[in-house]
C-alpha positions as MATLAB code, in Angstrom:
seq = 'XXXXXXXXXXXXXXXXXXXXXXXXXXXXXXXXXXXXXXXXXXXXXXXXXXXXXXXXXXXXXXXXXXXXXXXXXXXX';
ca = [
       9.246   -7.801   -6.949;
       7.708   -7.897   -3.906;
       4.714   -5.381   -2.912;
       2.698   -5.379    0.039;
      -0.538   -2.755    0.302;
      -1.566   -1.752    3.976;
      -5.189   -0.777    4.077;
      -8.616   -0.515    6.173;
     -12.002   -1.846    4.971;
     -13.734    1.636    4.366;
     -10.930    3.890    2.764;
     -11.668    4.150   -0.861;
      -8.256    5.441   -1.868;
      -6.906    2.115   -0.736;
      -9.719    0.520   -3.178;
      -8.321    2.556   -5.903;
      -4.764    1.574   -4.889;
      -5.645   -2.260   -5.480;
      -7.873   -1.793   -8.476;
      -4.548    0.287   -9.858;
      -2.206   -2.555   -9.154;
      -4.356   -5.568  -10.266;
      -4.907   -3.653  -13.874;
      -0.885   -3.411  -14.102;
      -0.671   -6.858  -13.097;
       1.188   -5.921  -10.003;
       0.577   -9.055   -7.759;
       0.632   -8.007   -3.718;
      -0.316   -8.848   -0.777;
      -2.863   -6.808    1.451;
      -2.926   -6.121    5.187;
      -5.614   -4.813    6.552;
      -4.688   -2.767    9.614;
      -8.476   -2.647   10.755;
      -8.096   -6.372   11.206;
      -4.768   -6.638   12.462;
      -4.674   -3.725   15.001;
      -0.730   -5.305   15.782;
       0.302   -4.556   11.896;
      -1.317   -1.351   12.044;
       1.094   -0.532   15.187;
       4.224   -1.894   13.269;
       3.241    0.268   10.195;
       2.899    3.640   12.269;
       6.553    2.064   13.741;
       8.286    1.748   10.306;
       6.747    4.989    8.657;
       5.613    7.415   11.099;
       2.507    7.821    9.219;
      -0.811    6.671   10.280;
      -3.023    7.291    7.176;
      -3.643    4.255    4.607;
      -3.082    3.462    2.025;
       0.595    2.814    2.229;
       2.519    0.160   -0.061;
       5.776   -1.057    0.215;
       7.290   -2.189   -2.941;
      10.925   -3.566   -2.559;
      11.857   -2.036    0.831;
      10.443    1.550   -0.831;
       7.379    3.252    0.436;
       4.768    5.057   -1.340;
       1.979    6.791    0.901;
      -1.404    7.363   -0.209;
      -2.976    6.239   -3.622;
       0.202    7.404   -5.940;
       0.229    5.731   -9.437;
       3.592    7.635  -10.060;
       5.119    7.057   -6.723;
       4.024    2.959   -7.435;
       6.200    3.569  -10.912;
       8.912    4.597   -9.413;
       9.330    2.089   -6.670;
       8.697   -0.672   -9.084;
      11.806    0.139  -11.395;
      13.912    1.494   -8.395;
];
C-alpha cells in the first residue's frame, strides 16, 4: 500500500490525519504544500480541490481528515 498525505504546517485537521494513520500503523509519506508551493499546484491539478488535508492511498483520494474514507481506500 502506498499512501501519501498532502498538508500545510498550521492546519490541525492534517495533524489529526497523521496522528490517525501512525496509530493504525499506516506508514506514508507527507508533502507539505506550504513548502513545496510546485506540489501544492500539482495537487489543485489532480483534484480540483485546494483545501488540505488530502491523502492519496493507492491511486484513491480521500479529502479532508476522513477516518472512514482512509478505510475504504485502504481495502479498495
Amino acid at each position: 500500500m502506498k499512501a501519501t498525505v498532502y498538508t500545510t504546517s498550521t492546519c490541525p485537521y492534517c495533524t489529526m490525519l497523521t496522528n490517525y494513520l501512525d496509530e493504525q500503523g499506516i506508514a506514508y509519506d507527507e508533502v507539505n504544500v506550504q513548502m513545496d508551493p510546485a506540489a501544492g499546484q500539482r495537487l489543485v491539478a489532480t483534484t480540483g480541490q485546494m483545501g488540505v488535508p488530502q491523502t492519496e492511498i493507492n491511486g484513491r483520494w480521500v479529502i479532508g481528515f476522513d477516518p472512514e474514507g482512509i478505510q475504504a481506500a485502504i481495502r479498495g
